[in-house]
């Protein structure tokens, strides 16, 4: 029977390799790797030779059905790997896993390191409930909208990923939008030059900016939002047409005066304009 083994690999330190990871690789007929060059280094470390096929973010949609078709035709056991950590967790792999399930192929997870869990364990934050968001939008407008959305979700702890060239910019925005937020910013986890910065967001930003090597390594950021004050409830937007009709009927004012009343109440100008046209048409029909 064909089988897919989803094999987690070390996020940096090869001492995190387990006998079960090696067994899964050795028993595989084929390895579907995010980057065959990276996985080849792992095979060389074990002195294991296996055929490899690339399955990454840009080709997985096409490759997944091809691999599944081959697994069924040749009764293959395939090991799925990413460059570091667990496949499918902000890494490619979920499309191949899904395709295997849909084709009736058994899926076996081979657990191992994950930057998300490793960073959480080092943070000292109460992670009984947390959310993982991966990489956030780059453009400032969309980034701020996403930060607000995360805040309103109400989950006390969240985990983010960021590139070394943008980490200071992200932490600066967090310090501005989430004043009082606690951070645990981790870089090169489990590696020789592992760095972990913990403290209030503004303090962590100073630590990062004071590091001349800040633009090296990949970053995993744990955010503790529990110290932040409760958010005010957002009031639903006013309907300009309703506001204007109420003014006309209750105050017996003109359409122009009702339009001004709607603007004074905070209705957007373009909505007031459209409401004005609708109300004029209503009165003309009468």
Short mmCIF file of C-alpha atoms in Angstrom, two decimals:
data_model
loop_
_atom_site.label_atom_id
_atom_site.label_comp_id
_atom_site.label_asym_id
_atom_site.label_seq_id
_atom_site.Cartn_x
_atom_site.Cartn_y
_atom_site.Cartn_z
CA UNK A 1 0.00 0.00 0.00
CA UNK A 2 1.33 3.48 -0.85
CA UNK A 3 2.01 5.80 2.07
CA UNK A 4 3.05 9.41 2.66
CA UNK A 5 5.31 10.17 5.64
CA UNK A 6 5.32 13.85 6.62
CA UNK A 7 8.81 14.12 8.09
CA UNK A 8 9.79 17.05 10.30
CA UNK A 9 13.50 17.92 10.17
CA UNK A 10 15.76 20.01 12.44
CA UNK A 11 15.30 23.78 12.38
CA UNK A 12 19.05 24.21 12.74
CA UNK A 13 20.76 21.78 15.07
CA UNK A 14 21.40 18.34 13.56
CA UNK A 15 21.50 16.87 17.06
CA UNK A 16 17.72 17.19 16.99
CA UNK A 17 17.55 14.38 14.44
CA UNK A 18 15.71 11.35 15.76
CA UNK A 19 15.95 7.63 14.94
CA UNK A 20 12.35 7.77 13.71
CA UNK A 21 13.15 10.55 11.23
CA UNK A 22 16.02 8.47 9.87
CA UNK A 23 13.86 5.36 9.70
CA UNK A 24 11.19 7.22 7.73
CA UNK A 25 13.78 8.51 5.25
CA UNK A 26 15.49 5.14 4.89
CA UNK A 27 12.19 3.32 4.32
CA UNK A 28 10.98 5.80 1.71
CA UNK A 29 11.09 4.95 -1.98
CA UNK A 30 11.08 8.63 -2.92
CA UNK A 31 11.58 11.94 -1.11
CA UNK A 32 9.44 14.95 -2.01
CA UNK A 33 11.62 17.86 -0.85
CA UNK A 34 11.03 21.60 -0.67
CA UNK A 35 14.62 22.06 -1.83
CA UNK A 36 16.44 18.93 -2.99
CA UNK A 37 19.81 20.54 -2.24
CA UNK A 38 18.92 21.11 1.41
CA UNK A 39 17.51 17.61 1.85
CA UNK A 40 20.56 16.15 0.12
CA UNK A 41 22.74 17.57 2.91
CA UNK A 42 20.58 15.66 5.40
CA UNK A 43 20.94 12.46 3.40
CA UNK A 44 24.70 12.94 3.20
CA UNK A 45 24.82 13.39 6.97
CA UNK A 46 23.24 9.94 7.30
CA UNK A 47 25.10 8.52 4.31
CA UNK A 48 21.75 7.57 2.78
CA UNK A 49 21.01 7.60 -0.93
CA UNK A 50 17.42 8.14 -2.09
CA UNK A 51 15.81 9.59 -5.24
CA UNK A 52 14.44 13.08 -4.70
CA UNK A 53 11.80 15.20 -6.40
CA UNK A 54 11.19 18.88 -5.76
CA UNK A 55 7.85 19.90 -4.26
CA UNK A 56 7.93 23.58 -3.32
CA UNK A 57 5.62 26.56 -3.08
CA UNK A 58 5.77 27.38 -6.78
CA UNK A 59 5.25 23.90 -8.23
CA UNK A 60 3.32 21.95 -5.60
CA UNK A 61 -0.07 22.50 -7.23
CA UNK A 62 1.17 20.74 -10.38
CA UNK A 63 3.50 18.25 -8.70
CA UNK A 64 1.09 16.93 -6.03
CA UNK A 65 -1.25 15.06 -8.43
CA UNK A 66 1.75 13.73 -10.38
CA UNK A 67 3.36 12.35 -7.22
CA UNK A 68 0.08 10.81 -6.07
CA UNK A 69 -0.46 9.19 -9.47
CA UNK A 70 3.03 7.72 -9.29
CA UNK A 71 2.52 6.53 -5.70
CA UNK A 72 -0.62 4.65 -6.72
CA UNK A 73 0.89 3.19 -9.89
CA UNK A 74 4.16 2.07 -8.30
CA UNK A 75 2.96 1.44 -4.72
CA UNK A 76 5.47 3.95 -3.34
CA UNK A 77 6.19 5.19 0.15
CA UNK A 78 7.07 8.88 -0.10
CA UNK A 79 8.72 11.03 2.56
CA UNK A 80 7.71 14.69 2.46
CA UNK A 81 10.28 17.16 3.84
CA UNK A 82 10.72 20.92 3.97
CA UNK A 83 13.98 22.83 4.42
CA UNK A 84 13.58 23.05 8.21
CA UNK A 85 10.86 22.19 10.67
CA UNK A 86 7.51 20.62 9.89
CA UNK A 87 6.07 20.54 6.35
CA UNK A 88 2.83 22.45 5.91
CA UNK A 89 3.47 24.85 8.80
CA UNK A 90 4.14 28.06 6.84
CA UNK A 91 6.03 25.77 4.46
CA UNK A 92 4.88 23.85 1.39
CA UNK A 93 3.40 20.38 1.75
CA UNK A 94 -0.30 20.70 2.56
CA UNK A 95 -1.38 20.28 -1.07
CA UNK A 96 0.43 16.95 -1.37
CA UNK A 97 -0.96 15.80 1.99
CA UNK A 98 -4.48 16.78 0.91
CA UNK A 99 -4.07 15.02 -2.45
CA UNK A 100 -3.00 11.83 -0.67
CA UNK A 101 -6.02 11.90 1.63
CA UNK A 102 -8.33 12.44 -1.32
CA UNK A 103 -6.71 9.53 -3.19
CA UNK A 104 -7.12 7.19 -0.21
CA UNK A 105 -3.38 7.10 0.55
CA UNK A 106 -2.49 6.82 4.24
CA UNK A 107 -0.62 9.74 5.80
CA UNK A 108 1.82 9.23 8.69
CA UNK A 109 3.23 12.26 10.55
CA UNK A 110 6.78 11.91 11.83
CA UNK A 111 6.95 14.60 14.51
CA UNK A 112 9.92 16.80 15.15
CA UNK A 113 11.10 20.39 15.61
CA UNK A 114 8.91 23.40 14.90
CA UNK A 115 10.06 26.99 15.31
CA UNK A 116 6.56 27.92 16.52
CA UNK A 117 6.53 25.54 19.46
CA UNK A 118 10.23 26.04 20.22
CA UNK A 119 9.79 29.82 20.46
CA UNK A 120 6.66 29.47 22.59
CA UNK A 121 8.49 27.21 25.03
CA UNK A 122 11.21 29.84 25.50
CA UNK A 123 8.85 32.81 25.83
CA UNK A 124 7.51 32.27 29.34
CA UNK A 125 4.10 33.47 28.12
CA UNK A 126 0.89 31.63 29.01
CA UNK A 127 0.41 29.69 25.75
CA UNK A 128 -2.53 27.53 26.78
CA UNK A 129 -4.26 29.37 23.96
CA UNK A 130 -2.34 30.82 21.02
CA UNK A 131 -2.70 31.60 17.31
CA UNK A 132 -0.14 31.25 14.52
CA UNK A 133 -0.20 33.81 11.70
CA UNK A 134 3.07 33.19 9.85
CA UNK A 135 4.26 36.12 7.72
CA UNK A 136 2.14 39.29 7.90
CA UNK A 137 1.48 41.69 4.99
CA UNK A 138 4.37 43.94 3.99
CA UNK A 139 2.50 47.11 3.03
CA UNK A 140 1.98 49.32 6.07
CA UNK A 141 -1.76 49.83 5.49
CA UNK A 142 -2.48 46.10 5.24
CA UNK A 143 -0.06 45.34 8.08
CA UNK A 144 -1.89 47.68 10.44
CA UNK A 145 -5.24 46.23 9.38
CA UNK A 146 -3.93 42.72 10.11
CA UNK A 147 -2.56 43.76 13.50
CA UNK A 148 -5.95 45.22 14.39
CA UNK A 149 -7.66 42.03 13.22
CA UNK A 150 -5.33 39.91 15.37
CA UNK A 151 -5.98 42.13 18.37
CA UNK A 152 -9.74 41.90 17.93
CA UNK A 153 -9.58 38.11 17.62
CA UNK A 154 -9.00 38.04 21.38
CA UNK A 155 -6.38 35.27 21.47
CA UNK A 156 -3.86 36.29 24.17
CA UNK A 157 -0.68 34.93 22.51
CA UNK A 158 0.22 34.86 18.83
CA UNK A 159 3.26 33.70 16.84
CA UNK A 160 4.59 35.43 13.73
CA UNK A 161 7.40 34.86 11.25
CA UNK A 162 9.50 37.63 9.73
CA UNK A 163 12.54 37.99 7.48
CA UNK A 164 15.74 39.51 8.92
CA UNK A 165 15.48 42.55 6.65
CA UNK A 166 12.00 43.49 7.93
CA UNK A 167 12.01 42.39 11.57
CA UNK A 168 12.81 45.85 13.00
CA UNK A 169 10.08 47.44 10.93
CA UNK A 170 7.53 44.88 12.14
CA UNK A 171 8.52 45.20 15.80
CA UNK A 172 8.38 49.01 15.49
CA UNK A 173 4.81 48.78 14.18
CA UNK A 174 3.85 46.37 16.94
CA UNK A 175 5.31 48.76 19.52
CA UNK A 176 3.17 51.58 18.08
CA UNK A 177 -0.09 49.67 17.60
CA UNK A 178 0.11 47.31 20.60
CA UNK A 179 1.55 49.57 23.30
CA UNK A 180 2.49 47.46 26.32
CA UNK A 181 2.69 44.22 24.33
CA UNK A 182 5.36 41.77 25.49
CA UNK A 183 7.54 40.08 22.86
CA UNK A 184 9.90 37.14 22.66
CA UNK A 185 11.83 37.49 19.41
CA UNK A 186 13.88 34.44 18.44
CA UNK A 187 16.48 34.14 15.70
CA UNK A 188 18.47 31.09 14.53
CA UNK A 189 16.78 28.84 17.08
CA UNK A 190 18.88 25.79 18.06
CA UNK A 191 21.84 27.05 16.00
CA UNK A 192 25.26 28.22 17.19
CA UNK A 193 24.35 31.92 17.10
CA UNK A 194 20.85 31.57 18.52
CA UNK A 195 19.49 34.87 19.83
CA UNK A 196 16.40 35.44 21.98
CA UNK A 197 15.19 38.93 22.91
CA UNK A 198 12.41 39.24 25.48
CA UNK A 199 10.67 42.25 26.95
CA UNK A 200 8.20 45.02 26.21
CA UNK A 201 7.96 45.68 22.46
CA UNK A 202 9.78 49.03 22.61
CA UNK A 203 12.61 47.50 24.64
CA UNK A 204 12.97 44.58 22.21
CA UNK A 205 13.12 47.04 19.30
CA UNK A 206 16.07 48.79 20.98
CA UNK A 207 17.83 45.43 21.44
CA UNK A 208 17.33 44.52 17.80
CA UNK A 209 18.47 47.90 16.51
CA UNK A 210 21.57 47.63 18.72
CA UNK A 211 22.61 44.35 17.10
CA UNK A 212 24.87 44.89 14.04
CA UNK A 213 23.98 41.38 12.84
CA UNK A 214 20.22 41.86 13.09
CA UNK A 215 19.78 41.22 9.35
CA UNK A 216 21.02 37.65 9.63
CA UNK A 217 18.91 34.59 10.38
CA UNK A 218 15.17 33.97 10.29
CA UNK A 219 12.89 35.34 13.01
CA UNK A 220 10.06 33.81 14.99
CA UNK A 221 8.16 36.32 17.13
CA UNK A 222 5.93 35.44 20.08
CA UNK A 223 3.56 38.23 21.13
CA UNK A 224 1.80 38.36 24.49
CA UNK A 225 -1.22 40.64 24.13
CA UNK A 226 -2.63 39.93 27.59
CA UNK A 227 -1.14 43.11 29.19
CA UNK A 228 -3.03 45.31 26.69
CA UNK A 229 -6.22 47.09 27.83
CA UNK A 230 -9.57 45.83 26.50
CA UNK A 231 -10.59 47.17 23.10
CA UNK A 232 -13.56 49.48 22.81
CA UNK A 233 -16.52 48.01 21.01
CA UNK A 234 -16.72 49.20 17.42
CA UNK A 235 -20.02 50.89 16.71
CA UNK A 236 -21.72 49.79 13.49
CA UNK A 237 -21.47 52.43 10.74
CA UNK A 238 -24.41 54.80 10.40
CA UNK A 239 -26.64 54.43 7.37
CA UNK A 240 -26.69 57.82 5.65
CA UNK A 241 -30.13 57.23 4.14
CA UNK A 242 -31.64 56.36 7.53
CA UNK A 243 -30.03 59.39 9.22
CA UNK A 244 -31.27 61.75 6.50
CA UNK A 245 -34.83 60.38 6.45
CA UNK A 246 -35.02 60.62 10.23
CA UNK A 247 -33.92 64.26 10.05
CA UNK A 248 -36.47 65.07 7.34
CA UNK A 249 -39.36 63.35 9.12
CA UNK A 250 -38.57 64.38 12.69
CA UNK A 251 -37.14 67.86 12.17
CA UNK A 252 -39.01 68.71 8.98
CA UNK A 253 -35.79 69.95 7.40
CA UNK A 254 -34.83 70.08 3.74
CA UNK A 255 -32.88 67.37 1.93
CA UNK A 256 -29.79 69.61 1.92
CA UNK A 257 -30.11 70.21 5.66
CA UNK A 258 -30.59 66.46 6.21
CA UNK A 259 -27.45 65.76 4.19
CA UNK A 260 -25.50 68.14 6.43
CA UNK A 261 -26.94 66.42 9.50
CA UNK A 262 -25.69 63.07 8.16
CA UNK A 263 -22.22 64.52 7.58
CA UNK A 264 -22.21 65.94 11.11
CA UNK A 265 -23.14 62.49 12.43
CA UNK A 266 -20.02 61.01 10.82
CA UNK A 267 -21.42 59.44 7.66
CA UNK A 268 -18.88 59.34 4.78
CA UNK A 269 -19.37 62.10 2.22
CA UNK A 270 -19.74 59.73 -0.74
CA UNK A 271 -22.46 57.75 1.08
CA UNK A 272 -24.30 60.96 1.95
CA UNK A 273 -24.20 61.98 -1.70
CA UNK A 274 -25.68 58.66 -2.83
CA UNK A 275 -28.32 58.81 -0.08
CA UNK A 276 -29.25 62.33 -1.18
CA UNK A 277 -29.86 61.10 -4.74
CA UNK A 278 -31.96 58.16 -3.51
CA UNK A 279 -34.13 60.38 -1.31
CA UNK A 280 -34.62 62.92 -4.12
CA UNK A 281 -35.82 60.08 -6.38
CA UNK A 282 -38.21 58.87 -3.65
CA UNK A 283 -39.80 62.30 -3.34
CA UNK A 284 -39.98 62.78 -7.11
CA UNK A 285 -41.83 59.47 -7.46
CA UNK A 286 -44.42 60.68 -4.97
#
